[in-house]
Amino acid sequence: MLFPRLDSSPREEKQEQEQYATEDVAITRKTTIELSSNKSGAVRNPLSGIPREQLMKDVEHFATEKGLTEDLSLLQAGALVAQKPQDYHSIDLLNSDQKAALDHEREHKWSHPLTLYLTIFCCSIGAATQGWDQTGSNGANLSFPQEFGIPTGKNPLTGEDYPESHEWLVGLVNAAPYIASALVGCWLSDPLNNFFGRRGCIFITAIILVATPIGSAFTHSWETLFVVRLILGIGMGAKGSTVPVFAAENAPASIRGALVMGWQLWTAFGIFLGFAANVVVKDTGTIAWRLQLGSAFIPALPLALGIYFCPESPRWLMKKNRYPEAFKSLNRLRHNSIQAARDLYYIHVLLEEEKKIIRGESYIQRFTELFTIPRVRRATLASFVVMLAQQMCGINIIAFYSSTIFLESGSTATQALYASLGFGAVNFVFAFPALFTIDTYGRRSLLLFTFPQMAWTLLAAGLCFLIPGTGKARLGLIAFFVYLFSAFYSPGEGPVPFTYSAEVFPLAQREQGMAWAVATCFFWASVLSITFPRMLKALTPTGAFAFYAGLNVIAFILILLFVPETKQLTLEELDQVFSVPTGKLSGHVISKEVPYFFKRYVAFQKDATLEPLIHKDNDDDLEASKRG
């Protein structure tokens, strides 16, 4: 039993411990918390309560089975640290250097080997391609439709509107990468990861992301451009489904959010660089759009060149039963071998628990288990909500069409490009605060704070279109509220969806789960890209912005009810978080969180307290220290 039973008496628990102590095989204790229904919300240490002698036998069995006998004493010491994370100074198997390394880890959470940071940096930089492409097409929208015979807006010679079909075709070309990502690219990540590993998959997608932007610059019809951008989307989808997972699997739990959000930080930087490139090439005439689209290959180059200098994901290696290689990888990602030994054994024990409810033996089975296993289904729902919310919030109507929007406000094409550059700069700069808040305040808290702010700023930007005339004041106010909207988005809904989705699925379903999440994001991005030009015309900018402001409110409610917190827990401990029934989470929100909010922030009752539903149960650790 890995966890003491919640409903057992002290006598029954003692009998179970005595029975367990007579076993001479690897961990066979019966879990206390069902991974399908953790109604208490407690996250417990699976090693708590195991007598030291038995734990040493378990580790010996593990080392023999996995080909790690040369490191047996180190693994045994690591297992004791995992069992008593708060009381490692009492462990006699640890030497002074190992204890000092654990002290340093606790006191300096950002102190990790350079290899870890270079790995995260190398992988995340590839996200800039996605952001650069978004803004490259944003600027290209001002010129490529004319060259390919599908201009939009009004004919300057006749004053009549161009055919409505032109707007749909421009939207379709812009949406092509997201259509291909959602339908093909994301789902290819599972077989690519299976056969080539995390690094191999990332390398293949990097090559695609180098070739296709260059190819798009040499197209001579909208049909060819559409096909090239479809291929771009295949690489984008597989990369987007793999890079955040790779980063999450390498990162320590204490700063995992900050490291994985490097994906969003580089996406935002790519958006800024794309806008900057649009401005730089704006006066190059008819080839401007070719340079704007083609330049997006630049960030993919360092990704392709650097990925094989990074260690492979330890968890992927463990999934493939390549434990010696996983241990070597962890040693490169941690300062001291005792940390690597602790993490290896603790991850292994929790993975063994996962296997009791999850099989994931084939592609089809892994996909169906996203919806049929309660623990996985809750992760599927939560990731769906945060990814859908990223499109509902309206950020991509700005990222895709800001130049068009600013033209609607009465600006010139040059002014629109410079205003868009300002949006890109704000989007990038305001992503930095999330580095220090995402692991402190948590993913859920950031979302719940930022969505109401995005709703009112987007509505305000839309209402500014009602200001008469086309003067600088009108453009300035629209730009101000768009920038303010971006400033709230960047530290909240910007970094959270990809970070969150990379965390929440069990190892067996991680590729399929992340594919589902990213496909959700990119599918609705494609819908937005296709429909917004027509929506802008049918509803006017004010109506379109008001529509997305309303969607922000709906997204806030969905997050409140269906998205649990994941900060400061290992990927495997999150099994227990997503074992909490959805009704229990929603009930806690309605009965506890909402009343607390009104008491604390409306009635200003400073003594109001909120008992969190999800909490790490440290009592087990203290009890284990006494029994160890």
XYZ file of C-alpha atoms in Angstrom:
628
model
C 0.000 0.000 0.000
C 1.591 3.284 -1.074
C -0.677 5.540 0.973
C -2.301 4.911 4.389
C -6.051 4.377 3.992
C -8.167 7.382 4.819
C -10.912 5.269 6.300
C -8.753 2.856 8.319
C -8.480 2.775 12.084
C -5.051 3.032 13.809
C -5.230 -0.696 14.605
C -6.000 -1.642 10.983
C -3.203 0.593 9.746
C -0.716 -1.003 12.153
C -1.772 -4.500 11.004
C -1.284 -3.496 7.374
C 2.202 -2.131 8.157
C 3.199 -5.327 9.957
C 1.926 -7.409 7.051
C 3.839 -5.251 4.590
C 7.065 -5.559 6.604
C 7.094 -9.316 5.981
C 7.159 -8.894 2.201
C 10.501 -9.201 0.396
C 9.438 -7.918 -3.016
C 9.293 -4.437 -4.523
C 6.621 -2.061 -3.313
C 3.386 -4.005 -2.930
C 1.508 -1.867 -0.430
C -2.062 -1.031 -1.265
C -2.669 2.650 -1.976
C -4.789 4.703 0.358
C -6.002 7.208 -2.183
C -7.794 5.914 -5.211
C -6.324 7.648 -8.234
C -9.821 7.997 -9.644
C -11.416 9.621 -6.596
C -9.225 11.593 -4.191
C -12.009 13.304 -2.277
C -9.741 14.748 0.416
C -7.560 16.683 -2.021
C -4.453 15.579 -0.103
C -1.229 14.896 -2.002
C 0.675 12.242 -0.064
C 4.197 10.876 -0.184
C 3.964 7.277 -1.453
C 7.034 6.240 0.559
C 5.623 7.344 3.905
C 5.216 4.586 6.460
C 7.504 2.058 4.767
C 9.930 0.646 7.384
C 13.543 1.407 6.569
C 14.577 -2.226 6.234
C 11.816 -2.888 3.737
C 12.573 0.285 1.798
C 16.190 -0.800 1.420
C 15.023 -4.175 0.075
C 12.691 -2.410 -2.355
C 15.514 -0.264 -3.669
C 17.814 -3.268 -4.004
C 15.169 -5.079 -6.031
C 14.700 -1.933 -8.159
C 18.445 -1.542 -8.789
C 18.831 -5.203 -9.778
C 15.842 -5.136 -12.103
C 16.871 -1.873 -13.814
C 20.608 -2.532 -14.167
C 21.687 -0.009 -11.545
C 23.434 -2.235 -9.002
C 26.633 -0.162 -9.229
C 24.682 2.756 -7.779
C 22.773 0.772 -5.137
C 24.077 2.621 -2.070
C 23.419 5.986 -3.729
C 19.893 4.950 -4.711
C 19.174 3.734 -1.182
C 20.272 7.064 0.232
C 18.185 8.864 -2.409
C 15.127 6.787 -1.496
C 15.497 7.805 2.158
C 15.689 11.453 1.106
C 12.547 11.020 -0.987
C 10.846 9.418 2.017
C 11.897 12.218 4.399
C 12.260 15.363 2.279
C 11.985 17.600 5.355
C 14.285 15.585 7.626
C 17.225 14.480 5.492
C 19.806 15.673 8.046
C 18.898 12.664 10.207
C 19.773 10.179 7.421
C 23.028 8.444 8.311
C 23.684 7.260 4.737
C 24.244 10.842 3.567
C 27.690 12.419 3.720
C 28.306 16.096 4.442
C 28.605 17.038 0.748
C 25.271 15.441 -0.071
C 23.544 17.186 2.839
C 25.116 20.484 1.787
C 23.829 19.964 -1.769
C 20.301 19.379 -0.461
C 20.563 22.457 1.771
C 21.698 24.517 -1.213
C 18.793 23.218 -3.291
C 16.281 24.256 -0.639
C 17.789 27.700 -0.073
C 18.525 28.557 -3.722
C 15.712 27.256 -5.870
C 17.119 28.877 -9.021
C 20.557 27.298 -8.630
C 20.796 24.425 -11.123
C 23.383 23.196 -13.639
C 23.936 25.278 -16.751
C 22.928 22.213 -18.789
C 19.367 22.488 -17.482
C 19.023 26.124 -18.476
C 20.674 25.634 -21.868
C 18.312 22.741 -22.579
C 15.234 24.809 -21.753
C 16.615 27.803 -23.660
C 17.471 25.776 -26.757
C 14.059 24.157 -26.962
C 12.043 27.236 -26.132
C 13.736 29.383 -28.758
C 11.984 27.300 -31.404
C 8.699 28.806 -30.225
C 9.823 32.102 -31.709
C 9.140 30.627 -35.146
C 5.466 30.344 -34.286
C 5.260 33.931 -33.041
C 7.286 35.255 -35.972
C 5.032 33.505 -38.470
C 1.927 34.967 -36.846
C 3.200 38.503 -37.180
C 4.870 37.895 -40.549
C 1.492 36.995 -41.986
C 0.034 39.970 -40.105
C 2.186 42.358 -42.123
C 1.964 40.278 -45.292
C -1.822 40.656 -45.202
C -1.340 44.236 -46.378
C 0.248 43.164 -49.674
C 0.167 39.477 -50.668
C -3.617 39.430 -51.384
C -3.104 42.087 -54.069
C -0.262 40.154 -55.708
C -2.250 36.915 -55.784
C -5.430 38.513 -57.083
C -7.505 38.230 -53.904
C -7.532 41.820 -52.549
C -9.877 42.687 -49.705
C -11.648 45.850 -48.617
C -12.679 48.461 -51.193
C -11.453 48.772 -54.757
C -9.596 52.139 -54.841
C -10.642 52.705 -58.464
C -14.369 51.961 -58.216
C -14.996 52.377 -54.487
C -16.874 49.058 -54.453
C -16.175 46.163 -52.097
C -14.104 43.303 -53.405
C -15.882 39.904 -53.443
C -16.586 38.420 -50.032
C -14.796 35.219 -51.091
C -11.477 37.119 -51.055
C -11.810 37.696 -47.297
C -12.408 33.998 -46.727
C -9.389 33.050 -48.885
C -7.046 35.423 -47.031
C -8.301 34.009 -43.741
C -7.795 30.471 -45.035
C -4.170 31.138 -46.053
C -3.455 32.695 -42.658
C -5.127 29.782 -40.885
C -3.362 27.048 -42.880
C -0.610 26.301 -40.309
C -3.177 26.009 -37.538
C -5.472 23.772 -39.560
C -2.586 21.403 -40.354
C -1.340 21.533 -36.763
C -4.722 20.675 -35.293
C -5.580 17.908 -37.760
C -2.153 16.323 -38.402
C 0.912 17.882 -36.790
C -0.104 17.591 -33.143
C -1.106 13.953 -33.500
C 2.151 13.039 -35.258
C 4.009 13.965 -32.080
C 3.049 10.630 -30.468
C 4.647 8.315 -33.080
C 7.569 10.725 -33.588
C 8.264 10.756 -29.855
C 7.828 7.013 -29.657
C 10.353 6.216 -32.385
C 12.810 9.116 -32.157
C 12.513 10.393 -28.596
C 11.788 13.939 -27.481
C 15.022 15.283 -29.007
C 14.555 13.438 -32.290
C 11.030 14.761 -32.714
C 12.160 18.313 -31.986
C 15.011 18.021 -34.517
C 12.678 16.788 -37.291
C 10.210 19.604 -36.665
C 13.034 22.174 -36.592
C 14.075 21.124 -40.107
C 10.489 21.584 -41.301
C 10.370 25.016 -39.661
C 13.567 26.053 -41.444
C 12.435 24.900 -44.896
C 8.800 25.997 -45.065
C 9.110 29.738 -44.271
C 11.808 29.965 -46.935
C 9.545 28.067 -49.342
C 6.631 30.404 -48.642
C 8.735 33.370 -49.783
C 9.082 31.847 -53.265
C 5.437 31.027 -53.947
C 3.566 32.589 -56.872
C -0.072 31.754 -56.110
C -2.255 31.682 -53.050
C -2.842 27.957 -53.607
C 0.904 27.196 -53.410
C 1.327 29.441 -50.400
C -1.583 27.648 -48.741
C 0.054 24.210 -49.274
C 3.462 25.375 -48.001
C 1.841 26.831 -44.902
C 0.005 23.543 -44.346
C 3.384 21.773 -44.229
C 4.645 24.481 -41.873
C 1.710 23.649 -39.619
C 2.671 19.976 -39.426
C 6.047 20.937 -38.004
C 4.531 23.590 -35.782
C 1.996 21.170 -34.292
C 4.472 18.388 -33.533
C 6.916 20.902 -32.050
C 4.247 22.614 -29.965
C 3.162 19.247 -28.560
C 6.705 18.163 -27.678
C 8.814 21.123 -26.543
C 6.731 22.080 -23.449
C 6.570 18.410 -22.418
C 10.337 18.050 -22.852
C 10.919 21.141 -20.705
C 8.439 20.024 -18.029
C 10.003 16.573 -17.761
C 13.481 18.031 -17.246
C 12.603 20.821 -14.820
C 12.513 20.594 -10.994
C 9.027 21.010 -9.535
C 9.887 24.219 -7.639
C 10.592 26.239 -10.814
C 8.922 24.081 -13.469
C 6.349 26.721 -14.333
C 8.965 29.420 -14.877
C 11.127 27.151 -17.037
C 8.314 25.730 -19.152
C 6.879 29.190 -19.746
C 10.068 29.872 -21.704
C 7.895 28.578 -24.568
C 5.539 31.538 -24.249
C 8.358 33.984 -23.585
C 10.001 33.054 -26.866
C 6.671 33.015 -28.685
C 6.163 36.585 -27.487
C 9.720 37.463 -28.531
C 9.042 35.935 -31.939
C 5.901 38.059 -32.242
C 7.961 41.148 -31.456
C 10.708 40.176 -33.925
C 8.094 39.502 -36.584
C 6.596 42.958 -36.120
C 10.096 44.453 -36.176
C 10.835 42.618 -39.439
C 7.579 43.950 -40.894
C 8.708 47.496 -40.164
C 12.249 46.924 -41.469
C 11.106 45.586 -44.860
C 8.010 47.782 -45.293
C 9.656 49.895 -48.019
C 10.980 47.008 -50.148
C 8.010 47.142 -52.486
C 6.320 44.040 -53.841
C 8.756 41.635 -52.140
C 7.980 42.940 -48.638
C 5.496 40.190 -47.861
C 7.974 37.546 -49.077
C 10.602 38.800 -46.652
C 8.028 39.046 -43.870
C 6.979 35.398 -44.276
C 10.398 33.972 -45.168
C 12.299 35.489 -42.254
C 10.412 33.254 -39.794
C 12.928 30.455 -40.439
C 15.643 32.230 -38.406
C 14.711 31.012 -34.864
C 14.452 27.385 -36.006
C 18.142 27.244 -36.960
C 19.607 27.288 -33.420
C 16.947 24.777 -32.384
C 18.025 22.296 -35.082
C 21.722 22.811 -34.332
C 21.516 22.707 -30.545
C 18.981 20.024 -29.672
C 21.396 17.072 -29.701
C 23.664 18.770 -27.181
C 20.784 18.536 -24.705
C 20.140 15.462 -22.511
C 17.135 13.326 -23.391
C 14.135 13.504 -21.086
C 14.738 11.184 -18.081
C 11.055 10.349 -17.902
C 10.913 9.351 -21.575
C 13.922 7.080 -21.009
C 12.194 5.544 -17.982
C 9.087 5.013 -20.081
C 11.293 3.026 -22.467
C 12.780 1.121 -19.480
C 16.216 2.658 -20.131
C 16.913 3.479 -16.498
C 20.742 3.689 -16.613
C 20.446 6.326 -19.350
C 17.726 8.115 -17.385
C 20.021 8.246 -14.347
C 22.837 9.699 -16.454
C 20.459 12.296 -17.854
C 19.260 13.287 -14.379
C 22.861 13.625 -13.227
C 23.412 16.192 -15.992
C 20.294 18.099 -14.921
C 20.984 18.142 -11.162
C 23.956 19.496 -9.173
C 24.540 16.413 -7.059
C 24.049 12.710 -7.715
C 22.002 12.379 -4.519
C 19.373 14.656 -6.076
C 19.365 12.545 -9.228
C 19.034 9.314 -7.202
C 16.188 10.768 -5.132
C 14.292 11.962 -8.201
C 14.847 8.730 -10.138
C 13.457 6.497 -7.413
C 10.596 8.805 -6.433
C 9.482 9.158 -10.056
C 9.706 5.385 -10.517
C 7.512 4.634 -7.499
C 4.802 7.015 -8.656
C 4.974 5.699 -12.211
C 4.340 2.215 -10.843
C 1.185 3.570 -9.224
C 0.094 5.111 -12.521
C 0.333 1.725 -14.185
C -2.410 0.395 -11.920
C -5.009 2.555 -13.637
C -3.396 3.366 -16.998
C -2.209 1.049 -19.730
C -1.643 3.163 -22.831
C -0.294 0.292 -24.918
C -1.377 1.524 -28.389
C -2.053 4.883 -30.028
C -5.795 4.267 -30.119
C -5.896 3.046 -26.525
C -3.917 6.040 -25.297
C -6.339 8.342 -27.087
C -9.483 6.674 -25.747
C -8.053 6.725 -22.218
C -8.016 10.525 -22.421
C -11.789 10.312 -21.997
C -12.428 6.990 -20.249
C -10.121 7.058 -17.197
C -11.438 9.572 -14.620
C -7.999 10.865 -13.580
C -6.973 11.421 -17.212
C -10.383 12.760 -18.254
C -10.113 15.565 -15.695
C -6.708 16.532 -17.091
C -8.171 16.428 -20.601
C -10.976 18.767 -19.550
C -8.674 21.178 -17.711
C -6.182 21.390 -20.584
C -9.056 21.868 -23.038
C -10.378 24.779 -20.989
C -7.063 26.640 -20.692
C -6.223 26.142 -24.369
C -9.702 27.126 -25.553
C -9.529 30.168 -23.284
C -6.351 31.322 -25.036
C -8.385 31.730 -28.213
C -11.527 32.976 -26.452
C -9.598 35.808 -24.829
C -8.985 37.472 -28.215
C -5.210 37.783 -28.177
C -4.893 36.302 -31.645
C -7.289 38.755 -33.252
C -4.537 41.245 -32.398
C -1.588 38.979 -33.235
C -3.078 37.994 -36.622
C -4.828 41.204 -37.624
C -3.467 44.155 -35.624
C -2.302 45.923 -38.777
C -5.782 45.555 -40.260
C -7.383 46.682 -36.988
C -5.236 49.802 -36.771
C -6.034 50.602 -40.409
C -9.723 50.448 -39.418
C -8.977 53.049 -36.737
C -7.919 55.507 -39.422
C -4.139 55.061 -39.399
C -1.915 54.788 -42.440
C -0.263 51.478 -43.332
C 3.036 52.676 -41.853
C 1.363 53.853 -38.650
C -0.425 50.496 -38.399
C 2.884 48.628 -38.621
C 4.482 50.803 -35.934
C 1.429 50.446 -33.679
C 1.632 46.684 -34.142
C 5.319 46.797 -33.209
C 4.325 48.474 -29.957
C 1.840 45.688 -29.290
C 4.583 43.098 -29.867
C 6.946 44.902 -27.476
C 4.327 45.056 -24.705
C 3.445 41.390 -25.247
C 7.103 40.408 -24.814
C 8.095 42.684 -21.916
C 5.073 41.857 -19.763
C 5.703 38.123 -20.083
C 8.694 38.455 -17.741
C 6.711 38.959 -14.487
C 5.282 35.462 -14.918
C 8.793 34.030 -14.416
C 8.522 35.037 -10.767
C 4.801 34.615 -10.171
C 3.785 31.399 -11.933
C 5.399 29.145 -9.292
C 4.539 31.456 -6.398
C 0.922 32.455 -6.975
C 0.212 29.491 -9.228
C -1.242 28.906 -12.666
C -4.890 29.090 -11.658
C -4.505 32.295 -9.659
C -2.823 34.096 -12.558
C -5.669 33.107 -14.872
C -8.401 34.150 -12.464
C -6.771 37.546 -11.985
C -6.037 38.360 -15.618
C -9.240 37.314 -17.396
C -11.476 40.018 -15.885
C -8.806 42.611 -16.761
C -8.644 41.384 -20.352
C -12.427 41.571 -20.631
C -12.741 45.258 -19.713
C -9.645 46.415 -21.622
C -10.796 44.675 -24.800
C -14.267 46.180 -24.426
C -12.740 49.615 -23.880
C -10.606 49.265 -27.031
C -13.718 48.352 -29.022
C -15.692 51.320 -27.684
C -12.891 53.682 -28.717
C -13.712 52.901 -32.348
C -16.929 54.858 -31.783
C -14.957 58.087 -31.313
C -15.758 60.296 -34.346
C -13.085 61.079 -36.896
C -9.713 59.537 -37.620
C -7.435 61.723 -35.494
C -4.402 60.765 -33.442
C -6.434 60.730 -30.224
C -8.676 57.973 -31.555
C -5.733 55.853 -32.715
C -3.866 56.575 -29.485
C -6.732 55.440 -27.245
C -7.321 52.277 -29.270
C -3.613 51.459 -29.152
C -3.485 52.233 -25.400
C -6.249 49.793 -24.495
C -4.900 47.140 -26.887
C -1.500 47.481 -25.194
C -3.118 47.322 -21.751
C -4.996 44.198 -22.814
C -1.685 42.652 -23.926
C -0.011 43.650 -20.654
C -2.619 41.664 -18.699
C -2.516 38.731 -21.119
C 1.232 38.196 -21.148
C 1.810 37.165 -17.485
C -1.426 35.140 -17.266
C -3.179 33.435 -20.128
C -0.011 33.825 -22.199
C 2.335 31.401 -20.395
C -0.157 29.209 -18.534
C -1.896 27.069 -21.225
C 1.186 25.357 -22.681
C 2.866 25.112 -19.264
C -0.258 23.692 -17.658
C -1.058 21.214 -20.428
C 2.512 19.873 -20.443
C 2.179 19.047 -16.729
C -1.220 17.517 -16.221
C -1.152 14.192 -18.084
C 0.346 10.897 -16.846
C 3.502 9.735 -18.610
C 1.660 7.075 -20.636
C -0.759 9.678 -22.039
C 1.531 12.697 -22.134
C 2.088 12.767 -25.901
C -1.554 12.146 -26.765
C -2.754 14.501 -24.044
C -0.502 17.332 -25.140
C -1.480 16.677 -28.747
C -5.134 17.038 -27.725
C -4.416 20.285 -25.893
C -2.333 21.875 -28.656
C -4.766 20.690 -31.345
C -7.537 22.408 -29.379
C -5.539 25.638 -29.285
C -4.539 25.595 -32.948
C -7.948 24.458 -34.235
C -9.700 27.382 -32.607
C -6.866 29.667 -33.719
C -7.615 28.618 -37.283
C -11.330 29.251 -36.761
C -10.518 32.701 -35.413
C -8.156 33.432 -38.314
C -10.711 32.414 -40.929
C -13.700 34.159 -39.372
C -12.277 37.417 -38.014
C -11.977 39.315 -41.329
C -15.641 38.604 -41.995
C -16.595 39.310 -38.354
C -14.792 42.648 -38.519
C -16.887 43.615 -41.522
C -20.193 42.246 -40.248
C -20.008 43.391 -36.609
C -17.670 46.402 -37.003
C -14.538 46.558 -34.798
C -16.629 47.599 -31.792
C -18.935 44.590 -32.101
C -16.074 42.171 -32.705
C -14.135 43.413 -29.667
C -17.250 43.307 -27.491
C -17.874 39.720 -28.609
C -14.424 38.633 -27.458
C -14.752 40.616 -24.224
C -17.817 38.500 -23.451
C -15.879 35.328 -24.215
C -13.312 36.383 -21.595
C -16.051 36.338 -18.965
C -17.161 32.856 -20.030
C -13.546 31.632 -19.982
C -13.144 32.989 -16.425
C -16.116 30.925 -15.223
C -14.849 27.745 -16.925
C -11.398 28.139 -15.326
C -12.936 28.795 -11.930
C -14.952 25.562 -12.044
C -12.753 23.085 -13.919
C -9.052 24.002 -13.601
C -7.239 22.891 -10.398
C -3.883 24.294 -9.261
C -0.651 22.424 -10.141
C 2.177 24.535 -8.705
C 5.053 23.130 -6.607
C 4.183 19.447 -7.215
C 6.080 16.864 -9.234
C 4.497 15.643 -12.454
C 3.711 12.314 -10.810
C 2.179 13.889 -7.683
C -0.329 15.576 -9.982
C -1.990 12.177 -10.391
C -3.506 12.800 -6.965
C -4.587 16.344 -7.874
C -6.525 15.111 -10.895
C -8.010 12.300 -8.861
C -10.148 14.892 -7.081
C -13.668 14.598 -8.592
C -14.758 17.525 -10.747
C -17.879 17.951 -8.632
C -15.715 18.234 -5.532
C -13.636 20.991 -7.150
C -16.687 22.908 -8.401
C -18.426 22.490 -5.036
C -15.392 23.868 -3.220
C -15.397 26.892 -5.524
C -19.067 27.653 -4.885
C -19.131 26.899 -1.154
C -15.662 28.114 -0.122
C -13.812 30.236 -2.674
C -16.626 32.560 -3.756
C -17.770 33.360 -0.158
C -14.122 33.942 0.821
C -13.643 36.393 -2.057
C -16.628 38.477 -1.028
C -15.639 38.443 2.647
C -12.028 39.377 1.951
C -12.265 41.773 -0.983
C -15.830 43.145 -0.859
C -16.581 43.223 2.880
C -12.844 43.765 3.667
C -12.777 41.168 6.431
C -9.026 40.813 6.881
C -9.404 37.779 9.127
C -11.223 35.775 6.414
C -9.388 32.533 5.606
C -9.654 29.989 2.813
C -8.790 26.340 3.272
C -7.405 25.106 -0.068
C -8.886 21.972 -1.567
C -5.563 20.745 -2.986
C -2.876 20.527 -0.304
C 0.316 18.610 0.206
C 0.024 16.377 3.227
C 3.299 16.739 5.144
C 2.020 14.793 8.125
C 3.011 11.616 6.328
C 6.580 12.863 6.016
C 6.839 13.627 9.716
C 5.311 10.299 10.649
C 7.690 8.525 8.295
C 10.607 10.234 9.997
C 9.530 8.770 13.322
C 9.113 5.265 11.927
C 12.109 5.223 9.576
